[in-house]
Coordinates of C-alpha atoms in Angstrom, one line a residue:
Chain A
M30 CA 0.0 0.0 0.0
K31 CA 1.5 3.3 -1.1
G32 CA 1.6 6.1 1.5
L33 CA 1.1 9.7 0.7
G34 CA 4.2 10.9 2.5
W35 CA 7.4 10.1 4.4
H36 CA 7.9 12.0 7.7
V37 CA 11.4 11.9 9.2
I38 CA 11.4 13.0 12.8
A39 CA 14.8 13.6 14.3
E40 CA 16.3 14.6 17.6
L41 CA 19.6 16.3 17.2
S42 CA 21.8 16.9 20.2
G43 CA 25.3 18.3 20.8
V44 CA 24.8 20.9 18.1
D45 CA 26.8 24.2 18.3
P46 CA 24.5 26.6 20.2
K47 CA 25.7 29.5 18.0
V48 CA 24.4 27.7 14.9
L49 CA 21.1 26.8 16.7
D50 CA 20.6 30.5 17.5
D51 CA 21.3 31.8 14.0
E52 CA 17.9 32.3 12.3
Q53 CA 19.2 33.2 8.9
L54 CA 21.7 30.4 8.8
L55 CA 19.1 27.8 9.8
I56 CA 16.6 28.8 7.2
K57 CA 19.4 28.9 4.6
I58 CA 20.4 25.3 5.5
M59 CA 16.8 24.2 5.4
V60 CA 16.1 25.8 2.0
E61 CA 19.3 24.4 0.5
A62 CA 18.5 21.0 1.8
A63 CA 15.0 21.1 0.3
K64 CA 16.4 22.2 -3.1
K65 CA 19.2 19.5 -3.0
A66 CA 16.4 17.0 -2.5
G67 CA 14.6 18.2 -5.5
L68 CA 11.7 19.7 -3.4
T69 CA 10.0 22.9 -4.6
V70 CA 10.2 25.7 -2.0
L71 CA 7.0 27.6 -1.7
A72 CA 7.4 29.7 1.4
T73 CA 9.6 30.1 4.5
K74 CA 8.8 31.5 7.9
T75 CA 11.1 31.9 10.9
H76 CA 10.8 33.1 14.4
K77 CA 13.6 34.1 16.7
F78 CA 12.9 33.6 20.4
S79 CA 14.3 35.7 23.2
P80 CA 16.7 35.2 24.7
Q81 CA 17.5 32.3 22.4
G82 CA 16.0 29.6 20.1
V83 CA 14.6 29.6 16.6
S84 CA 11.6 28.1 14.8
A85 CA 12.0 27.8 11.1
V86 CA 9.7 26.2 8.5
V87 CA 10.1 25.7 4.8
I88 CA 6.8 24.9 3.1
V89 CA 7.6 22.9 0.0
S90 CA 5.0 21.8 -2.6
E91 CA 5.7 18.2 -1.3
S92 CA 5.0 19.2 2.4
H93 CA 7.4 20.8 4.9
L94 CA 10.7 21.0 6.7
F95 CA 10.6 22.2 10.3
I96 CA 13.2 22.9 12.9
H97 CA 12.8 24.1 16.5
T98 CA 16.0 24.8 18.4
W99 CA 17.0 25.0 22.0
P100 CA 20.6 26.4 21.9
E101 CA 20.8 26.2 25.7
F102 CA 20.6 22.4 25.4
G103 CA 22.4 22.1 22.0
Y104 CA 19.2 20.5 20.9
A105 CA 17.1 20.7 17.8
A106 CA 13.8 19.0 16.9
L107 CA 13.8 18.4 13.1
D108 CA 11.0 17.3 10.9
V109 CA 11.2 16.6 7.2
F110 CA 7.9 15.6 5.7
S111 CA 7.7 15.0 1.9
C112 CA 5.2 13.3 -0.3
K113 CA 7.6 13.2 -3.2
D114 CA 9.4 9.9 -2.3
E115 CA 11.3 8.3 0.5
E116 CA 14.7 9.0 -1.0
S117 CA 14.2 12.8 -1.3
T118 CA 13.0 12.9 2.3
W119 CA 16.2 11.3 3.5
T120 CA 18.3 13.5 1.2
A121 CA 16.9 16.6 2.7
Y122 CA 17.4 15.2 6.2
N123 CA 21.0 14.2 5.5
E124 CA 21.8 17.6 4.1
I125 CA 20.6 19.3 7.2
V126 CA 22.4 17.0 9.5
K127 CA 25.6 17.4 7.5
K128 CA 25.4 21.2 8.1
L129 CA 24.4 21.0 11.8
R130 CA 26.9 18.4 12.7
P131 CA 25.1 17.0 15.8
R132 CA 27.0 14.8 18.2
G133 CA 23.9 12.7 18.8
V134 CA 21.1 11.8 16.5
Q135 CA 17.9 9.9 17.0
V136 CA 15.6 9.5 14.1
I137 CA 12.4 7.8 13.1
M138 CA 10.5 7.7 9.9
I139 CA 6.8 7.5 9.8
K140 CA 4.8 6.8 6.6
R141 CA 1.9 9.2 6.4
G142 CA -1.4 8.7 4.7
M143 CA -1.4 5.0 4.6
L144 CA -5.2 5.2 4.6
Q145 CA -5.6 1.9 6.3
R146 CA -6.9 3.2 9.5
Q147 CA -10.0 2.1 11.3
E148 CA -13.2 3.7 10.2
L149 CA -14.9 5.3 13.1
P150 CA -18.4 6.8 13.3
V151 CA -18.6 10.5 13.0
P152 CA -18.9 11.8 16.6
P153 CA -21.7 14.1 17.4
L154 CA -20.7 17.8 17.3
G155 CA -19.4 19.2 20.5
Q156 CA -18.9 15.9 22.1
E157 CA -15.5 15.1 23.6
G158 CA -13.9 11.7 23.9
Y159 CA -12.9 10.5 20.5
Q160 CA -12.0 6.9 20.3
I161 CA -8.4 7.1 19.2
E162 CA -5.6 4.7 18.8
Q163 CA -2.9 6.2 21.0
L164 CA 0.6 5.0 21.1
Q165 CA 2.8 6.8 23.5
R166 CA 6.5 6.6 23.4
Chain B
M21 CA 13.2 12.8 32.6
K22 CA 11.3 15.8 31.3
G23 CA 10.9 16.2 27.6
L24 CA 11.0 19.5 25.8
G25 CA 7.9 19.0 23.8
W26 CA 4.9 16.8 22.9
H27 CA 4.3 16.0 19.3
V28 CA 0.9 14.6 18.3
I29 CA 0.9 13.1 14.8
A30 CA -2.5 12.3 13.4
E31 CA -3.9 10.7 10.3
L32 CA -7.4 11.9 9.7
S33 CA -9.5 10.1 7.1
G34 CA -13.1 10.4 5.9
V35 CA -13.1 14.2 6.2
D36 CA -15.4 16.3 4.0
P37 CA -13.3 17.2 0.9
K38 CA -14.8 20.7 0.8
V39 CA -13.5 21.4 4.3
L40 CA -10.1 20.0 3.4
D41 CA -9.9 22.3 0.4
D42 CA -10.9 25.5 2.2
E43 CA -7.6 27.3 3.0
Q44 CA -9.2 30.1 5.1
L45 CA -11.4 27.7 7.1
L46 CA -8.5 25.4 7.9
I47 CA -6.2 28.2 9.1
K48 CA -9.1 29.6 11.2
I49 CA -9.6 26.2 12.8
M50 CA -5.9 25.8 13.5
V51 CA -5.6 29.3 15.0
E52 CA -8.7 28.8 17.2
A53 CA -7.4 25.5 18.4
A54 CA -4.1 27.0 19.3
K55 CA -5.7 29.8 21.2
K56 CA -8.1 27.4 23.0
A57 CA -5.1 25.4 24.1
G58 CA -3.5 28.5 25.6
L59 CA -0.8 28.6 22.9
T60 CA 0.6 31.9 21.6
V61 CA 0.1 32.4 17.9
L62 CA 3.1 34.1 16.3
A63 CA 2.6 33.5 12.6
T64 CA 0.6 31.6 10.1
K65 CA 1.3 30.5 6.5
T66 CA -0.9 28.6 4.1
H67 CA -0.6 27.3 0.6
K68 CA -3.4 26.3 -1.7
F69 CA -2.5 23.6 -4.2
S70 CA -4.0 23.2 -7.7
P71 CA -6.3 21.6 -8.4
Q72 CA -6.8 20.8 -4.7
G73 CA -5.2 20.5 -1.3
V74 CA -3.9 22.8 1.4
S75 CA -0.9 23.2 3.6
A76 CA -1.4 25.4 6.6
V77 CA 1.0 26.1 9.5
V78 CA 0.6 28.0 12.7
I79 CA 3.8 28.9 14.4
V80 CA 3.1 29.3 18.1
S81 CA 5.7 30.3 20.6
E82 CA 5.5 26.8 22.0
S83 CA 6.2 25.2 18.5
H84 CA 3.8 24.5 15.7
L85 CA 0.5 23.1 14.3
F86 CA 0.6 21.8 10.7
I87 CA -1.9 20.3 8.4
H88 CA -1.6 19.0 4.9
T89 CA -4.7 17.9 3.2
W90 CA -5.6 15.6 0.3
P91 CA -9.3 16.4 -0.4
E92 CA -9.3 13.8 -3.1
F93 CA -8.8 11.1 -0.5
G94 CA -10.7 12.9 2.3
Y95 CA -7.4 12.7 4.2
A96 CA -5.4 15.1 6.3
A97 CA -2.0 14.8 7.9
L98 CA -2.1 16.7 11.2
D99 CA 0.8 17.6 13.5
V100 CA 0.5 19.4 16.8
F101 CA 3.8 20.0 18.5
S102 CA 3.9 22.0 21.7
C103 CA 6.5 22.5 24.3
K104 CA 4.0 24.0 26.8
D105 CA 2.7 20.8 28.2
E106 CA 1.0 17.5 27.2
E107 CA -2.5 18.6 28.1
S108 CA -2.4 21.7 25.8
T109 CA -1.1 19.6 23.0
W110 CA -4.1 17.3 23.2
T111 CA -6.5 20.2 23.7
A112 CA -5.3 21.8 20.4
Y113 CA -5.5 18.4 18.7
N114 CA -9.0 17.7 20.0
E115 CA -10.3 21.1 18.9
I116 CA -9.1 20.5 15.4
V117 CA -10.6 17.0 15.2
K118 CA -13.9 18.3 16.6
K119 CA -14.1 20.7 13.7
L120 CA -12.9 18.4 11.0
R121 CA -15.1 15.5 12.1
P122 CA -13.0 12.7 10.5
R123 CA -14.6 9.3 10.2
G124 CA -11.3 7.7 11.0
V125 CA -8.4 8.8 13.2
Q126 CA -5.0 7.3 13.9
V127 CA -2.8 9.2 16.2
I128 CA 0.5 8.8 18.0
M129 CA 2.3 11.1 20.5
I130 CA 6.0 11.4 20.5
K131 CA 7.9 13.1 23.3
R132 CA 10.5 15.4 21.8
G133 CA 13.8 16.5 23.3
M134 CA 14.2 13.8 25.8
L135 CA 18.0 14.4 25.4
Q136 CA 18.8 10.8 26.3
R137 CA 20.1 9.8 22.9
Q138 CA 23.4 8.1 22.2
E139 CA 26.3 10.5 21.9
L140 CA 28.0 9.9 18.6
P141 CA 31.3 11.3 17.3
V142 CA 31.0 14.4 15.1
P143 CA 31.3 13.1 11.6
P144 CA 33.9 14.6 9.3
L145 CA 32.5 17.4 7.1
G146 CA 31.1 16.2 3.8
Q147 CA 31.0 12.6 4.8
E148 CA 27.8 10.6 4.4
G149 CA 26.6 7.7 6.4
Y150 CA 25.6 8.9 9.8
Q151 CA 25.1 6.2 12.3
I152 CA 21.5 6.6 13.1
E153 CA 18.9 4.8 15.0
Q154 CA 16.1 4.3 12.5
L155 CA 12.8 2.9 13.3
Q156 CA 10.5 2.5 10.4
R157 CA 6.8 1.9 10.8

């Protein structure tokens, strides 16, 4: 069954805090990675936190690349989600990791849009308590 | 060990295609959900695909909410990532699901930034082949 997208979720640790606090550098790295992976950049948005930290998103026609950084911990949460193909998703991810040079990496890949989920009845409006399949790590 | 964030990743199926193709409605739903969860909205960005489909992101000071829709499949990929607390993350998620009324839901929650990952040596610049922990679903 073909999925609609590949979502790489990565935890990067031991990254240079100066890099993680550099809004312009981060968005440049993300955009270059997207292009290198053959993704089409549609829009970018960044936010610089005070006193430190950056959120940067690149919307590509194939989905998105997102990074949130905590320079104080040398940590970045990185998401690369592409509906182009699995290879390009990893290419974009690898390009970003090459630039950020984390000392530690933990990564998972989730196939999105497998469309094989359980069909549930539409809940009545305003009613809480959806029956969900919850898998907590 | 305290994480830095809670990341809810949801697959919504059986959603009204008209809703999934309505850029303004989707960003309104996302922003309202963020506010209801006590998150601080910093920026929004949407993209409408041709002939159909929407990508919409809300950057909040606590991280982000993202939706990508495929109206042709009645499917939406939803991400709610907040570093505020677990409860607010689920509140935002629930608000969005209440509005989108999917017939099927599959959801996982990933704790981000646990900072307990293996420390790896910094790879030489330009060298591929990072040693990663990869967990494919």
